[in-house]
Coordinates of C-alpha atoms in Angstrom, one line a residue:
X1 CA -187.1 -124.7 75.9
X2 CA -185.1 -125.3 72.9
X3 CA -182.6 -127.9 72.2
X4 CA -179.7 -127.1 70.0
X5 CA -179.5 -131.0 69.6
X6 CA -182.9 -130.3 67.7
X7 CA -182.3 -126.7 66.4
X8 CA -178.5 -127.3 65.3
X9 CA -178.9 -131.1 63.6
X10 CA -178.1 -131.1 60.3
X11 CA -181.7 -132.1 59.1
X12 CA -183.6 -129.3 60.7
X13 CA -180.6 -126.5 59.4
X14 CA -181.2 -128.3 56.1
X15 CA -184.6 -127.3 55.9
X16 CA -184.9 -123.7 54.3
X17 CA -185.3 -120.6 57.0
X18 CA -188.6 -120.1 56.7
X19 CA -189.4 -123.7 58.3
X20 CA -187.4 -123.1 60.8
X21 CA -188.8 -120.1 62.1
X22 CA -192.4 -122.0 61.6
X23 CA -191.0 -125.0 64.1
X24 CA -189.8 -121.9 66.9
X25 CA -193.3 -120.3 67.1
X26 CA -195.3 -123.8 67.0
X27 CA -192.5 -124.8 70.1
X28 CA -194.3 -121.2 71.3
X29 CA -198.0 -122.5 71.2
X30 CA -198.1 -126.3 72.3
X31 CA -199.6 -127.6 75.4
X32 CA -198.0 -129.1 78.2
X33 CA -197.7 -132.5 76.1
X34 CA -196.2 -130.2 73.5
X35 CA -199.5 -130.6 70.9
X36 CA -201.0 -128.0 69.1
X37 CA -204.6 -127.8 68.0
X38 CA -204.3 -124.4 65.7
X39 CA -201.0 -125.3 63.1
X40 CA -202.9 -123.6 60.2
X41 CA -203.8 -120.6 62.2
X42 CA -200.3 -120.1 63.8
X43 CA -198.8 -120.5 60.1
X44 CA -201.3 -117.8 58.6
X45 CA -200.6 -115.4 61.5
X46 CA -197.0 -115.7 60.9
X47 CA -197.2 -115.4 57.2
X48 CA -195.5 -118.9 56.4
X49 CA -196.3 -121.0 53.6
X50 CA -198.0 -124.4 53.5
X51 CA -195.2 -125.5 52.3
X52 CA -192.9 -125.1 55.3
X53 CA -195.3 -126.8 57.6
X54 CA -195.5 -130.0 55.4
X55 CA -191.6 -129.5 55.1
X56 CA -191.9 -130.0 58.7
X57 CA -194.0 -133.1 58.9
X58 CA -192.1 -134.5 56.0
X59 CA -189.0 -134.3 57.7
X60 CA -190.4 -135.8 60.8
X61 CA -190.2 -132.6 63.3
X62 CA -194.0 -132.7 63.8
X63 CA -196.2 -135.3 63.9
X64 CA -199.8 -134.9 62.5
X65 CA -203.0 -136.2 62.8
X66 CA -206.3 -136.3 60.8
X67 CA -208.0 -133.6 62.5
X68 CA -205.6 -131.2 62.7
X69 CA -204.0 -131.4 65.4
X70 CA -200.1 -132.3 65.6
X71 CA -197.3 -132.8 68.0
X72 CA -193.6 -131.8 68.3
X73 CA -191.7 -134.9 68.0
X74 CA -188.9 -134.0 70.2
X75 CA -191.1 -132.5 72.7
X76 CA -190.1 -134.5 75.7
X77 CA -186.2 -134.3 74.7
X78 CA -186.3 -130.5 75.1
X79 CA -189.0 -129.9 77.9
X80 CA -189.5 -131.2 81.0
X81 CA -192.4 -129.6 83.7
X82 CA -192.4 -130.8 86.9
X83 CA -196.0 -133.0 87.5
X84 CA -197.5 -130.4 89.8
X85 CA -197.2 -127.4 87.1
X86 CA -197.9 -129.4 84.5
X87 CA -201.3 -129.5 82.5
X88 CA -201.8 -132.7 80.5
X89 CA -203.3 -131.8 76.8
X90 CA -206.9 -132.7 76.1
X91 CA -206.1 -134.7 73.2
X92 CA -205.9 -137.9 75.3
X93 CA -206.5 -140.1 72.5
X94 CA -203.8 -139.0 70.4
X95 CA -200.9 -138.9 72.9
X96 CA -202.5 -142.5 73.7
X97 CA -201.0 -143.3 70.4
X98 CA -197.5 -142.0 71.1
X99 CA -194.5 -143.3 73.1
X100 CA -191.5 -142.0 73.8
X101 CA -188.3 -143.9 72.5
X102 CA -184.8 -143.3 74.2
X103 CA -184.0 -140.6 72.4
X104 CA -186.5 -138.4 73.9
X105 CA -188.8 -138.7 70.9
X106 CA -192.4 -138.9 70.3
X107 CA -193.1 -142.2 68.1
X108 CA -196.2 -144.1 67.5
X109 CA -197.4 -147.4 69.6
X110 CA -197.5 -149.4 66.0
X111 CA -194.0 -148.0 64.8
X112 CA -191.8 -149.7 68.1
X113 CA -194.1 -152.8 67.4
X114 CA -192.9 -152.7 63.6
X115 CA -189.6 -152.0 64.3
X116 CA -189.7 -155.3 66.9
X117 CA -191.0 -157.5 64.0
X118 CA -188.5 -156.1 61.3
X119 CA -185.2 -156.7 63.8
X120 CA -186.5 -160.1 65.4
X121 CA -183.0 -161.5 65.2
X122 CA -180.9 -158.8 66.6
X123 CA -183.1 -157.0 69.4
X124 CA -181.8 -154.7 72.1
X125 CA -182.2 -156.4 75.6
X126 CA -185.1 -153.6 75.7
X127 CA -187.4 -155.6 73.5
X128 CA -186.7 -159.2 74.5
X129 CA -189.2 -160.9 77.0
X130 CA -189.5 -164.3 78.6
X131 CA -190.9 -166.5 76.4
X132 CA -193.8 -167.1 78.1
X133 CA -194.6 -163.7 78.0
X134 CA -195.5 -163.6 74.0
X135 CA -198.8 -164.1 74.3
X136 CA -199.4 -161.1 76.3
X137 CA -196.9 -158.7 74.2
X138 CA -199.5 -159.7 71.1
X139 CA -202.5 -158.7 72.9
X140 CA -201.3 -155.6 74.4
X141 CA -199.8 -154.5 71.0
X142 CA -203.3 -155.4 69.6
X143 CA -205.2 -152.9 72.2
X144 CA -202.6 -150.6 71.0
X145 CA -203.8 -150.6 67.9
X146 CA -207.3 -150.6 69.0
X147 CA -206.4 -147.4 70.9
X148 CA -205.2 -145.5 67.5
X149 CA -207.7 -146.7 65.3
X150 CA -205.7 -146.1 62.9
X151 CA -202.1 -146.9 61.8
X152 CA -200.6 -143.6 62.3
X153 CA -197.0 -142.6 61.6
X154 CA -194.8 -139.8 60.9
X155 CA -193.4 -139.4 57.5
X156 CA -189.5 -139.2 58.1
X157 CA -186.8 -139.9 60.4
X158 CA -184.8 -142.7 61.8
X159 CA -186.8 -145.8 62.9
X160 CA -186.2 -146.3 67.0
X161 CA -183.9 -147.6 68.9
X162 CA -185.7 -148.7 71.8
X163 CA -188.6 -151.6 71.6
X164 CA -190.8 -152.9 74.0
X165 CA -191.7 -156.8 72.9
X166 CA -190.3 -159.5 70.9
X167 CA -192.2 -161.8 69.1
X168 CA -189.5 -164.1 68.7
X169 CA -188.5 -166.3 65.7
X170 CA -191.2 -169.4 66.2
X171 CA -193.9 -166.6 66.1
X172 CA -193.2 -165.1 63.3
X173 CA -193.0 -168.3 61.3
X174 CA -196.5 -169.2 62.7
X175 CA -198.0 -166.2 60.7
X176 CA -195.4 -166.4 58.1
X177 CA -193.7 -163.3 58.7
X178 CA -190.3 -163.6 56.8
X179 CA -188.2 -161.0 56.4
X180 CA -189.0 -160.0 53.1
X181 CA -192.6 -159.7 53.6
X182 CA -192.1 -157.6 56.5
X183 CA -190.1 -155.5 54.1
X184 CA -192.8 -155.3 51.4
X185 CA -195.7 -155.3 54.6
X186 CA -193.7 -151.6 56.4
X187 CA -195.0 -148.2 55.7
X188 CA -192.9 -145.9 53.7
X189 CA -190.1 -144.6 55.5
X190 CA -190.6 -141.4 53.9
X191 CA -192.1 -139.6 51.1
X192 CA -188.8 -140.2 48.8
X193 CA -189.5 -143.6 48.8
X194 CA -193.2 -143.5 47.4
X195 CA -192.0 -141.8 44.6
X196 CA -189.1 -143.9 43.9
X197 CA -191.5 -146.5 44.0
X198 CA -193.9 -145.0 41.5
X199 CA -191.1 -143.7 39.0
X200 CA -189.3 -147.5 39.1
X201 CA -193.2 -148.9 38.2
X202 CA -195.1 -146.3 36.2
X203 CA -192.7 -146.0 33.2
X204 CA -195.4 -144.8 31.3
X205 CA -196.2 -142.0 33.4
X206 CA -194.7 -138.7 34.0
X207 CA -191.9 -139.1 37.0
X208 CA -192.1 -137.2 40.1
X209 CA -189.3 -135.0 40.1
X210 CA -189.5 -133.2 43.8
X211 CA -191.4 -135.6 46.6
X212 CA -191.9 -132.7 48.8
X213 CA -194.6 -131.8 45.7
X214 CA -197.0 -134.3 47.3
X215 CA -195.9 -134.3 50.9
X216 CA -199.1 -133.9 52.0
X217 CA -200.8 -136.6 50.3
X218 CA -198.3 -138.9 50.9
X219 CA -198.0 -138.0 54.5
X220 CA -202.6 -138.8 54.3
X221 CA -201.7 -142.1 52.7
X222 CA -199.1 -143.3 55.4
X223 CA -201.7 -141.5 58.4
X224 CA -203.9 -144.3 56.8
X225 CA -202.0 -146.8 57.3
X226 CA -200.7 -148.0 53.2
X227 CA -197.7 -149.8 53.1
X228 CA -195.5 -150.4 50.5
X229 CA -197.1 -153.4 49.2
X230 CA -200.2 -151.2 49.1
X231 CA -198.4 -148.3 46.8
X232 CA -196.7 -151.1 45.0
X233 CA -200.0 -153.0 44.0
X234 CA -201.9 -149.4 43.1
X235 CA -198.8 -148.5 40.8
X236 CA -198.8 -151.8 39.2
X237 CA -202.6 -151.5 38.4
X238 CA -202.3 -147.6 37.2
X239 CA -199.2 -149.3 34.7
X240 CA -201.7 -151.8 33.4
X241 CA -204.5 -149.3 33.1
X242 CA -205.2 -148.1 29.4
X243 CA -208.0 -145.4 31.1
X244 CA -205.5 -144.0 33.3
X245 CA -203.1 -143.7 30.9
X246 CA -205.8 -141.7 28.8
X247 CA -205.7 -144.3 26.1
X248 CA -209.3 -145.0 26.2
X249 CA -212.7 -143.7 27.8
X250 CA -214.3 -140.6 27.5
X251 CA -212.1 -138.8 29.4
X252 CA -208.6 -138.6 27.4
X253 CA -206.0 -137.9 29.3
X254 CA -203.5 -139.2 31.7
X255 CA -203.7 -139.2 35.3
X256 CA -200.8 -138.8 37.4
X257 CA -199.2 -139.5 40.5
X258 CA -201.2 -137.0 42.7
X259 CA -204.3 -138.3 41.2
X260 CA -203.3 -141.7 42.5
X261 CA -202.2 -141.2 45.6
X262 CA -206.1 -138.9 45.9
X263 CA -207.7 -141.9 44.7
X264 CA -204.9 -145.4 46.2
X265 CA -207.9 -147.5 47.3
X266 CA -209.6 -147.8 44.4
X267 CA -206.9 -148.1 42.3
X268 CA -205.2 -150.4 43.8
X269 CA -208.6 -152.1 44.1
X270 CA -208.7 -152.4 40.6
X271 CA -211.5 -150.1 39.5
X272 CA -209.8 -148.9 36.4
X273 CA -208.0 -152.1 35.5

């Protein structure tokens, strides 16, 4: 099945036709957990570009993972099989990263947890919990992050509405979690914001003009789990860098902001300070 709540919304019929069409035949392929395993191969067959499938994670319609495989994020909103028809998917691990939010919506484990921290003064009655019960929302948040390995999250959309702890105000000061540090701590909401980033620090650089240019390796970065103080101290580092400028070394020119986002860790490790 196929929502028009999905189909109709003015993000997706933004997205140019050709995405579109892409998102109807992966709806076509997915499992009974509404995962693919074969993306690539559906896009080839169907003569779409690479482009229209990142369009499609970028936008936040699909959510992917490092080997391939992705999921429709509105999956449960516009199916529903009954238990006895249904066959689960195979990839256990990955939809033991997922949750589904109120809106019908596939959205990582991590992401509600975030979204807790960031809104600890004006939860919804869905994310409070006795006080007593703290403790045990940390450690089961922790063996949810155990379970992903990784801190995995889609590149667009809305943040949820629906949370499932609170770790309440005297917590947060105990690891000194102010607000502006959650902030600066969050992953990028979306690819737009990476580059904003980059073009407000990297004067000397040449600006990104179109995000969706570097969808993919933005979309890596964030699967990875970089935040924006992790863009913000590689940007600062590549500004300070005369060798990535291509103002010294043997190597003369200037990198860009592909190049650093290919190469975040050890830039913002300092390598070519």
């Amino acid at each position: 099945m196929v929502s028009k709540n999905v189909v109709e919304s003015d993000p997706f019929l933004d997205m140019p036709a050709e995405s579109q069409a892409l998102y109807t035949h992966l709806m076509l392929n997915t499992d009974d957990d509404g995962f693919i395993d074969n993306p690539g191969s559906i896009r080839r067959m169907t003569g779409f570009s690479e482009d229209s499938f990142k369009l499609l994670i970028a936008k936040g319609f699909l959510i992917g993972f490092p080997n391939g495989v992705v999921a429709i994020t509105h999956w449960d909103m516009q199916n529903h099989i009954q238990p006895a028809k249904k066959t689960g998917t195979v990839y256990v691990d990955e939809l033991g990263m997922l949750t589904i939010d109120k809106q019908g919506k596939y959205v990582f484990l991590d992401e509600l947890s975030e979204n807790c921290r960031t809104n600890a003064d004006r939860l919804p009655d869905s994310c409070r919990t006795n006080a007593g019960q703290d403790e045990t929302a940390a450690d089961e948040e922790n063996q949810a992050k155990q379970r992903s390995g990784a801190n995995y999250q889609k590149i667009a959309g809305q943040m949820p509405t629906d949370c499932r702890h609170r770790l309440g105000k005297d917590r947060l000061s105990k690891v000194n979690l102010g607000k502006d540090n959650l902030d600066k701590n969050r992953l990028p909401k979306d690819g737009e914001e990476v580059a904003n980033l980059f073009n407000d620090i990297c004067k000397s650089y040449k600006p990104v003009e179109n995000h969706l240019d570097y969808s993919g390796q933005i979309s890596k970065c964030i699967a990875l789990g970089y935040t924006l103080n992790d863009f913000k101290a590689a940007f600062i580092n590549a500004e300070k860098s005369d060798l990535l400028k291509g103002l010294k070394g043997e190597h003369p020119y200037q990198s860009n902001f592909g190049w650093i986002l290919d190469n975040l860790d050890v830039v913002k490790g300092g390598k070519y300070n």
